[in-house]
PDB file of C-alpha atoms and ligand atoms in Angstrom:
ATOM      1  CA  MET X  46     -32.786 195.218 -51.969  1.00  0.00           C
ATOM      2  CA  ASN X  47     -30.832 193.164 -54.603  1.00  0.00           C
ATOM      3  CA  ILE X  48     -30.702 189.326 -54.613  1.00  0.00           C
ATOM      4  CA  ASN X  49     -27.168 189.243 -53.046  1.00  0.00           C
ATOM      5  CA  THR X  50     -28.202 191.313 -50.218  1.00  0.00           C
ATOM      6  CA  VAL X  51     -31.145 189.104 -49.621  1.00  0.00           C
ATOM      7  CA  LYS X  52     -29.073 185.973 -49.782  1.00  0.00           C
ATOM      8  CA  SER X  53     -26.398 187.366 -47.347  1.00  0.00           C
ATOM      9  CA  LYS X  54     -29.144 187.985 -44.705  1.00  0.00           C
ATOM     10  CA  LEU X  55     -30.417 184.364 -44.801  1.00  0.00           C
ATOM     11  CA  PRO X  56     -29.270 181.786 -42.311  1.00  0.00           C
ATOM     12  CA  ARG X  57     -26.141 179.873 -43.374  1.00  0.00           C
ATOM     13  CA  THR X  58     -28.002 176.645 -44.080  1.00  0.00           C
ATOM     14  CA  GLU X  59     -30.467 178.345 -46.522  1.00  0.00           C
ATOM     15  CA  ARG X  60     -27.769 180.077 -48.306  1.00  0.00           C
ATOM     16  CA  ILE X  61     -25.923 176.764 -48.843  1.00  0.00           C
ATOM     17  CA  SER X  62     -29.049 175.120 -50.148  1.00  0.00           C
ATOM     18  CA  ASP X  63     -29.747 178.150 -52.361  1.00  0.00           C
ATOM     19  CA  PHE X  64     -26.398 177.522 -54.248  1.00  0.00           C
ATOM     20  CA  MET X  65     -26.790 173.823 -54.206  1.00  0.00           C
ATOM     21  CA  ARG X  66     -25.676 172.319 -57.661  1.00  0.00           C
ATOM     22  CA  THR X  67     -27.565 169.022 -58.139  1.00  0.00           C
ATOM     23  CA  VAL X  68     -26.569 166.667 -60.875  1.00  0.00           C
ATOM     24  CA  ILE X  69     -27.975 163.322 -62.013  1.00  0.00           C
ATOM     25  CA  CYS X  70     -25.703 160.435 -62.907  1.00  0.00           C
ATOM     26  CA  PRO X  71     -28.200 158.177 -64.898  1.00  0.00           C
ATOM     27  CA  GLY X  72     -27.664 154.795 -66.187  1.00  0.00           C
ATOM     28  CA  SER X  73     -28.803 151.208 -66.378  1.00  0.00           C
ATOM     29  CA  PHE X  74     -26.110 150.075 -63.850  1.00  0.00           C
ATOM     30  CA  ASP X  75     -26.795 146.434 -64.482  1.00  0.00           C
ATOM     31  CA  PRO X  76     -24.597 145.970 -62.564  1.00  0.00           C
ATOM     32  CA  ILE X  77     -22.525 148.965 -61.278  1.00  0.00           C
ATOM     33  CA  THR X  78     -18.805 148.832 -62.433  1.00  0.00           C
ATOM     34  CA  ASN X  79     -15.594 150.403 -61.310  1.00  0.00           C
ATOM     35  CA  GLY X  80     -16.187 152.853 -64.344  1.00  0.00           C
ATOM     36  CA  HIS X  81     -19.612 153.954 -62.984  1.00  0.00           C
ATOM     37  CA  LEU X  82     -18.333 154.353 -59.497  1.00  0.00           C
ATOM     38  CA  ASP X  83     -15.384 156.480 -60.647  1.00  0.00           C
ATOM     39  CA  ILE X  84     -17.636 158.942 -62.494  1.00  0.00           C
ATOM     40  CA  ILE X  85     -20.120 159.116 -59.405  1.00  0.00           C
ATOM     41  CA  GLU X  86     -17.074 159.852 -57.010  1.00  0.00           C
ATOM     42  CA  ARG X  87     -15.714 162.516 -59.365  1.00  0.00           C
ATOM     43  CA  SER X  88     -19.107 164.073 -59.766  1.00  0.00           C
ATOM     44  CA  SER X  89     -19.365 164.219 -56.018  1.00  0.00           C
ATOM     45  CA  VAL X  90     -16.219 166.374 -55.853  1.00  0.00           C
ATOM     46  CA  LEU X  91     -17.299 168.759 -58.515  1.00  0.00           C
ATOM     47  CA  PHE X  92     -20.979 169.130 -57.364  1.00  0.00           C
ATOM     48  CA  ASP X  93     -23.093 169.703 -54.273  1.00  0.00           C
ATOM     49  CA  LYS X  94     -25.346 166.864 -54.656  1.00  0.00           C
ATOM     50  CA  VAL X  95     -25.280 163.921 -56.933  1.00  0.00           C
ATOM     51  CA  ILE X  96     -28.392 161.667 -57.692  1.00  0.00           C
ATOM     52  CA  ALA X  97     -27.118 158.384 -59.122  1.00  0.00           C
ATOM     53  CA  THR X  98     -30.367 157.136 -60.757  1.00  0.00           C
ATOM     54  CA  VAL X  99     -31.202 153.701 -62.143  1.00  0.00           C
ATOM     55  CA  MET X 100     -33.262 154.464 -65.356  1.00  0.00           C
ATOM     56  CA  PHE X 101     -34.670 152.350 -68.157  1.00  0.00           C
ATOM     57  CA  ASN X 102     -32.819 152.134 -71.447  1.00  0.00           C
ATOM     58  CA  PRO X 103     -35.390 150.682 -73.962  1.00  0.00           C
ATOM     59  CA  ALA X 104     -32.413 149.451 -76.074  1.00  0.00           C
ATOM     60  CA  LYS X 105     -31.565 147.023 -73.291  1.00  0.00           C
ATOM     61  CA  LYS X 106     -35.089 145.654 -72.449  1.00  0.00           C
ATOM     62  CA  ASN X 107     -35.248 141.919 -71.319  1.00  0.00           C
ATOM     63  CA  ASN X 108     -31.658 141.690 -70.758  1.00  0.00           C
ATOM     64  CA  PHE X 109     -31.340 142.628 -67.224  1.00  0.00           C
ATOM     65  CA  CYS X 110     -29.660 140.535 -64.426  1.00  0.00           C
ATOM     66  CA  PHE X 111     -30.824 142.521 -61.557  1.00  0.00           C
ATOM     67  CA  SER X 112     -34.251 144.322 -60.910  1.00  0.00           C
ATOM     68  CA  PRO X 113     -33.907 148.258 -60.721  1.00  0.00           C
ATOM     69  CA  GLU X 114     -34.286 148.306 -56.917  1.00  0.00           C
ATOM     70  CA  GLU X 115     -31.472 145.649 -56.672  1.00  0.00           C
ATOM     71  CA  ARG X 116     -29.236 147.709 -58.834  1.00  0.00           C
ATOM     72  CA  ALA X 117     -29.910 150.820 -56.660  1.00  0.00           C
ATOM     73  CA  GLU X 118     -29.062 148.754 -53.636  1.00  0.00           C
ATOM     74  CA  LEU X 119     -25.660 147.734 -55.129  1.00  0.00           C
ATOM     75  CA  ILE X 120     -24.890 151.304 -56.030  1.00  0.00           C
ATOM     76  CA  ARG X 121     -25.762 152.498 -52.390  1.00  0.00           C
ATOM     77  CA  ARG X 122     -23.481 149.966 -50.927  1.00  0.00           C
ATOM     78  CA  CYS X 123     -20.649 151.235 -53.159  1.00  0.00           C
ATOM     79  CA  THR X 124     -21.351 154.941 -52.490  1.00  0.00           C
ATOM     80  CA  SER X 125     -21.969 154.890 -48.686  1.00  0.00           C
ATOM     81  CA  HIS X 126     -18.846 156.729 -48.095  1.00  0.00           C
ATOM     82  CA  LEU X 127     -20.076 159.641 -50.276  1.00  0.00           C
ATOM     83  CA  PRO X 128     -22.302 161.784 -48.148  1.00  0.00           C
ATOM     84  CA  ASN X 129     -23.658 164.017 -51.045  1.00  0.00           C
ATOM     85  CA  VAL X 130     -24.638 161.054 -53.166  1.00  0.00           C
ATOM     86  CA  GLU X 131     -28.236 159.729 -53.178  1.00  0.00           C
ATOM     87  CA  VAL X 132     -29.334 156.742 -55.159  1.00  0.00           C
ATOM     88  CA  ARG X 133     -32.832 156.504 -56.685  1.00  0.00           C
ATOM     89  CA  VAL X 134     -34.762 154.585 -59.300  1.00  0.00           C
ATOM     90  CA  ALA X 135     -36.730 156.464 -61.682  1.00  0.00           C
ATOM     91  CA  ASP X 136     -39.190 155.870 -64.718  1.00  0.00           C
ATOM     92  CA  GLY X 137     -39.858 158.034 -67.718  1.00  0.00           C
ATOM     93  CA  LEU X 138     -37.900 160.735 -69.545  1.00  0.00           C
ATOM     94  CA  LEU X 139     -34.590 161.831 -68.089  1.00  0.00           C
ATOM     95  CA  ALA X 140     -35.161 165.363 -69.134  1.00  0.00           C
ATOM     96  CA  GLU X 141     -38.508 165.564 -67.164  1.00  0.00           C
ATOM     97  CA  TYR X 142     -36.935 163.863 -64.162  1.00  0.00           C
ATOM     98  CA  ALA X 143     -34.078 166.275 -64.171  1.00  0.00           C
ATOM     99  CA  LYS X 144     -36.610 169.080 -63.747  1.00  0.00           C
ATOM    100  CA  GLU X 145     -38.368 167.309 -60.853  1.00  0.00           C
ATOM    101  CA  CYS X 146     -34.914 166.847 -59.041  1.00  0.00           C
ATOM    102  CA  GLY X 147     -34.063 170.536 -59.640  1.00  0.00           C
ATOM    103  CA  ALA X 148     -30.771 169.167 -61.364  1.00  0.00           C
ATOM    104  CA  ILE X 149     -28.824 171.604 -63.391  1.00  0.00           C
ATOM    105  CA  ALA X 150     -26.905 168.862 -65.349  1.00  0.00           C
ATOM    106  CA  VAL X 151     -26.656 165.213 -66.284  1.00  0.00           C
ATOM    107  CA  VAL X 152     -23.288 163.822 -65.818  1.00  0.00           C
ATOM    108  CA  LYS X 153     -22.001 161.047 -68.125  1.00  0.00           C
ATOM    109  CA  GLY X 154     -18.720 159.266 -68.303  1.00  0.00           C
ATOM    110  CA  LEU X 155     -17.200 159.166 -71.859  1.00  0.00           C
ATOM    111  CA  ARG X 156     -15.107 156.094 -72.676  1.00  0.00           C
ATOM    112  CA  ALA X 157     -13.713 155.423 -76.082  1.00  0.00           C
ATOM    113  CA  MET X 158     -14.773 157.540 -79.087  1.00  0.00           C
ATOM    114  CA  SER X 159     -17.542 154.956 -79.897  1.00  0.00           C
ATOM    115  CA  ASP X 160     -19.410 156.476 -76.884  1.00  0.00           C
ATOM    116  CA  PHE X 161     -19.420 159.938 -78.242  1.00  0.00           C
ATOM    117  CA  GLU X 162     -22.102 159.926 -81.016  1.00  0.00           C
ATOM    118  CA  TYR X 163     -24.533 157.972 -78.815  1.00  0.00           C
ATOM    119  CA  GLU X 164     -24.056 160.301 -75.840  1.00  0.00           C
ATOM    120  CA  PHE X 165     -23.912 163.445 -77.994  1.00  0.00           C
ATOM    121  CA  GLN X 166     -27.212 162.558 -79.603  1.00  0.00           C
ATOM    122  CA  GLN X 167     -28.844 161.884 -76.120  1.00  0.00           C
ATOM    123  CA  ALA X 168     -27.350 165.173 -74.793  1.00  0.00           C
ATOM    124  CA  GLN X 169     -28.885 167.054 -77.786  1.00  0.00           C
ATOM    125  CA  LEU X 170     -32.292 165.436 -77.432  1.00  0.00           C
ATOM    126  CA  ASN X 171     -32.357 166.030 -73.639  1.00  0.00           C
ATOM    127  CA  LYS X 172     -31.548 169.716 -74.295  1.00  0.00           C
ATOM    128  CA  LYS X 173     -34.448 169.981 -76.797  1.00  0.00           C
ATOM    129  CA  LEU X 174     -36.737 168.424 -74.108  1.00  0.00           C
ATOM    130  CA  ASN X 175     -35.504 170.609 -71.226  1.00  0.00           C
ATOM    131  CA  SER X 176     -33.672 173.654 -72.429  1.00  0.00           C
ATOM    132  CA  GLU X 177     -32.118 174.412 -69.041  1.00  0.00           C
ATOM    133  CA  LEU X 178     -30.492 171.024 -68.682  1.00  0.00           C
ATOM    134  CA  GLU X 179     -26.780 170.704 -69.525  1.00  0.00           C
ATOM    135  CA  THR X 180     -24.929 167.598 -70.067  1.00  0.00           C
ATOM    136  CA  VAL X 181     -21.296 167.250 -68.534  1.00  0.00           C
ATOM    137  CA  PHE X 182     -18.966 164.635 -69.716  1.00  0.00           C
ATOM    138  CA  ILE X 183     -16.170 163.303 -67.715  1.00  0.00           C
ATOM    139  CA  ASP X 184     -13.536 161.329 -69.276  1.00  0.00           C
ATOM    140  CA  THR X 185     -13.294 157.782 -68.190  1.00  0.00           C
ATOM    141  CA  LYS X 186     -10.029 156.654 -66.420  1.00  0.00           C
ATOM    142  CA  SER X 187      -7.757 154.779 -68.801  1.00  0.00           C
ATOM    143  CA  GLU X 188      -8.104 151.510 -66.956  1.00  0.00           C
ATOM    144  CA  ASN X 189     -11.833 151.753 -67.353  1.00  0.00           C
ATOM    145  CA  MET X 190     -11.902 152.876 -71.000  1.00  0.00           C
ATOM    146  CA  TYR X 191     -13.019 149.453 -72.310  1.00  0.00           C
ATOM    147  CA  LEU X 192     -15.179 148.390 -69.333  1.00  0.00           C
ATOM    148  CA  SER X 193     -18.924 147.988 -69.496  1.00  0.00           C
ATOM    149  CA  SER X 194     -21.567 146.083 -67.387  1.00  0.00           C
ATOM    150  CA  SER X 195     -22.373 143.898 -70.389  1.00  0.00           C
ATOM    151  CA  MET X 196     -18.599 142.792 -70.618  1.00  0.00           C
ATOM    152  CA  VAL X 197     -18.448 142.203 -66.908  1.00  0.00           C
ATOM    153  CA  LYS X 198     -21.473 139.856 -67.203  1.00  0.00           C
ATOM    154  CA  GLN X 199     -20.038 137.981 -70.069  1.00  0.00           C
ATOM    155  CA  ILE X 200     -16.598 137.503 -68.415  1.00  0.00           C
ATOM    156  CA  CYS X 201     -18.448 136.357 -65.273  1.00  0.00           C
ATOM    157  CA  GLU X 202     -20.717 134.107 -67.145  1.00  0.00           C
ATOM    158  CA  LEU X 203     -17.851 132.346 -68.837  1.00  0.00           C
ATOM    159  CA  GLY X 204     -16.043 131.768 -65.479  1.00  0.00           C
ATOM    160  CA  GLY X 205     -13.552 134.783 -65.722  1.00  0.00           C
ATOM    161  CA  ASP X 206     -12.403 136.896 -62.641  1.00  0.00           C
ATOM    162  CA  ILE X 207     -14.318 140.221 -62.383  1.00  0.00           C
ATOM    163  CA  SER X 208     -12.598 141.517 -59.297  1.00  0.00           C
ATOM    164  CA  ASP X 209     -10.624 144.123 -61.379  1.00  0.00           C
ATOM    165  CA  PHE X 210     -13.803 145.456 -62.804  1.00  0.00           C
ATOM    166  CA  VAL X 211     -16.485 145.878 -60.085  1.00  0.00           C
ATOM    167  CA  PRO X 212     -16.244 147.379 -56.586  1.00  0.00           C
ATOM    168  CA  ALA X 213     -15.324 144.725 -53.963  1.00  0.00           C
ATOM    169  CA  ALA X 214     -18.408 145.466 -51.926  1.00  0.00           C
ATOM    170  CA  VAL X 215     -20.789 143.988 -54.517  1.00  0.00           C
ATOM    171  CA  ARG X 216     -18.494 141.505 -56.302  1.00  0.00           C
ATOM    172  CA  ASP X 217     -19.855 138.377 -54.628  1.00  0.00           C
ATOM    173  CA  ASP X 218     -23.435 139.239 -55.179  1.00  0.00           C
ATOM    174  CA  ILE X 219     -22.779 139.862 -59.029  1.00  0.00           C
ATOM    175  CA  VAL X 220     -20.971 136.391 -59.186  1.00  0.00           C
ATOM    176  CA  LYS X 221     -23.808 134.616 -57.428  1.00  0.00           C
ATOM    177  CA  ARG X 222     -26.477 136.196 -59.502  1.00  0.00           C
ATOM    178  CA  ILE X 223     -24.714 135.558 -62.973  1.00  0.00           C
ATOM    179  CA  MET X 224     -23.647 132.029 -62.097  1.00  0.00           C
ATOM    180  CA  ARG X 225     -27.087 131.292 -60.960  1.00  0.00           C
ATOM    181  CA  GLY X 226     -28.430 132.782 -64.202  1.00  0.00           C
ATOM    182  CA  ALA X 227     -26.026 130.682 -66.291  1.00  0.00           C
ATOM    183  CA  GLU X 228     -27.042 127.468 -64.636  1.00  0.00           C
ATOM    184  CA  LYS X 229     -30.625 127.864 -65.805  1.00  0.00           C
TER     185      LYS X 229
HETATM  186  O1  LIG O 347     -26.178 152.935 -68.879  1.00  0.00           O
HETATM  187  P1  LIG O 347     -27.028 153.356 -70.107  1.00  0.00           P
HETATM  188  O2  LIG O 347     -27.878 152.072 -70.459  1.00  0.00           O
HETATM  189  O3  LIG O 347     -26.273 153.774 -71.157  1.00  0.00           O
HETATM  190  O4  LIG O 347     -28.073 154.578 -69.713  1.00  0.00           O
HETATM  191  C1  LIG O 347     -28.931 155.060 -70.639  1.00  0.00           C
HETATM  192  C2  LIG O 347     -29.966 155.848 -69.893  1.00  0.00           C
HETATM  193  C3  LIG O 347     -30.718 154.976 -68.915  1.00  0.00           C
HETATM  194  C4  LIG O 347     -29.364 157.162 -69.126  1.00  0.00           C
HETATM  195  C5  LIG O 347     -30.880 156.374 -71.142  1.00  0.00           C
HETATM  196  O5  LIG O 347     -31.496 155.213 -71.860  1.00  0.00           O
HETATM  197  C6  LIG O 347     -32.024 157.174 -70.534  1.00  0.00           C
HETATM  198  O6  LIG O 347     -31.821 158.393 -70.478  1.00  0.00           O
HETATM  199  N1  LIG O 347     -33.313 156.716 -70.220  1.00  0.00           N
HETATM  200  C7  LIG O 347     -34.279 157.390 -69.797  1.00  0.00           C
HETATM  201  C8  LIG O 347     -35.484 157.474 -70.986  1.00  0.00           C
HETATM  202  C9  LIG O 347     -35.229 158.793 -71.802  1.00  0.00           C
HETATM  203  O7  LIG O 347     -35.086 159.876 -71.266  1.00  0.00           O
HETATM  204  N2  LIG O 347     -34.833 158.476 -73.098  1.00  0.00           N
HETATM  205  C10 LIG O 347     -34.451 159.542 -74.153  1.00  0.00           C
HETATM  206  C11 LIG O 347     -32.935 159.829 -74.099  1.00  0.00           C
HETATM  207  S1  LIG O 347     -32.688 161.193 -75.085  1.00  0.00           S
END
């Protein structure tokens, strides 16, 4: 009996999970911005399951406003309308973590050309570490092209309005945390 015949005899739920395409949207998410949310939302349309994961970027150490769990909590609040999105925190190598999750790909948003070299390097190295892992790039919406968590933090710290840059559900928490940090 070939594999397709076996699959056709399985109960419907098992057939669906058999074809489940799981992807990871990794990032520092300190904090989540409209740009991140857009990529997670669009990934959730393209794939069966999306695991948005707060991971450690060594290049950004000592410069975080929120703890990893707090960042995950903010993402959960913004993605509660997406039933196939799960939010986690993970340590270690993304390439190894993807294997543990059974993920077929990592999804990254690509903003201006300046992102490309860095993202391409990471994609190549992740592929070297896990030959089955693909990286899928989604083009950022033009309104989010120059948006980043660090710019949001800077604008907020200097008293600017961040309403256009972060999801409404988390705006006040971000403002409170950054203003508190700025007072210290
Ligand atoms: O939002 P960021 O900071 O650009 O996300 C970068 C992140 C966290 C995805 C990246 O630093 C990462 O993959 N960290 C996990 C450690 C790892 O696998 N490093 C090697 C990447 S080739």
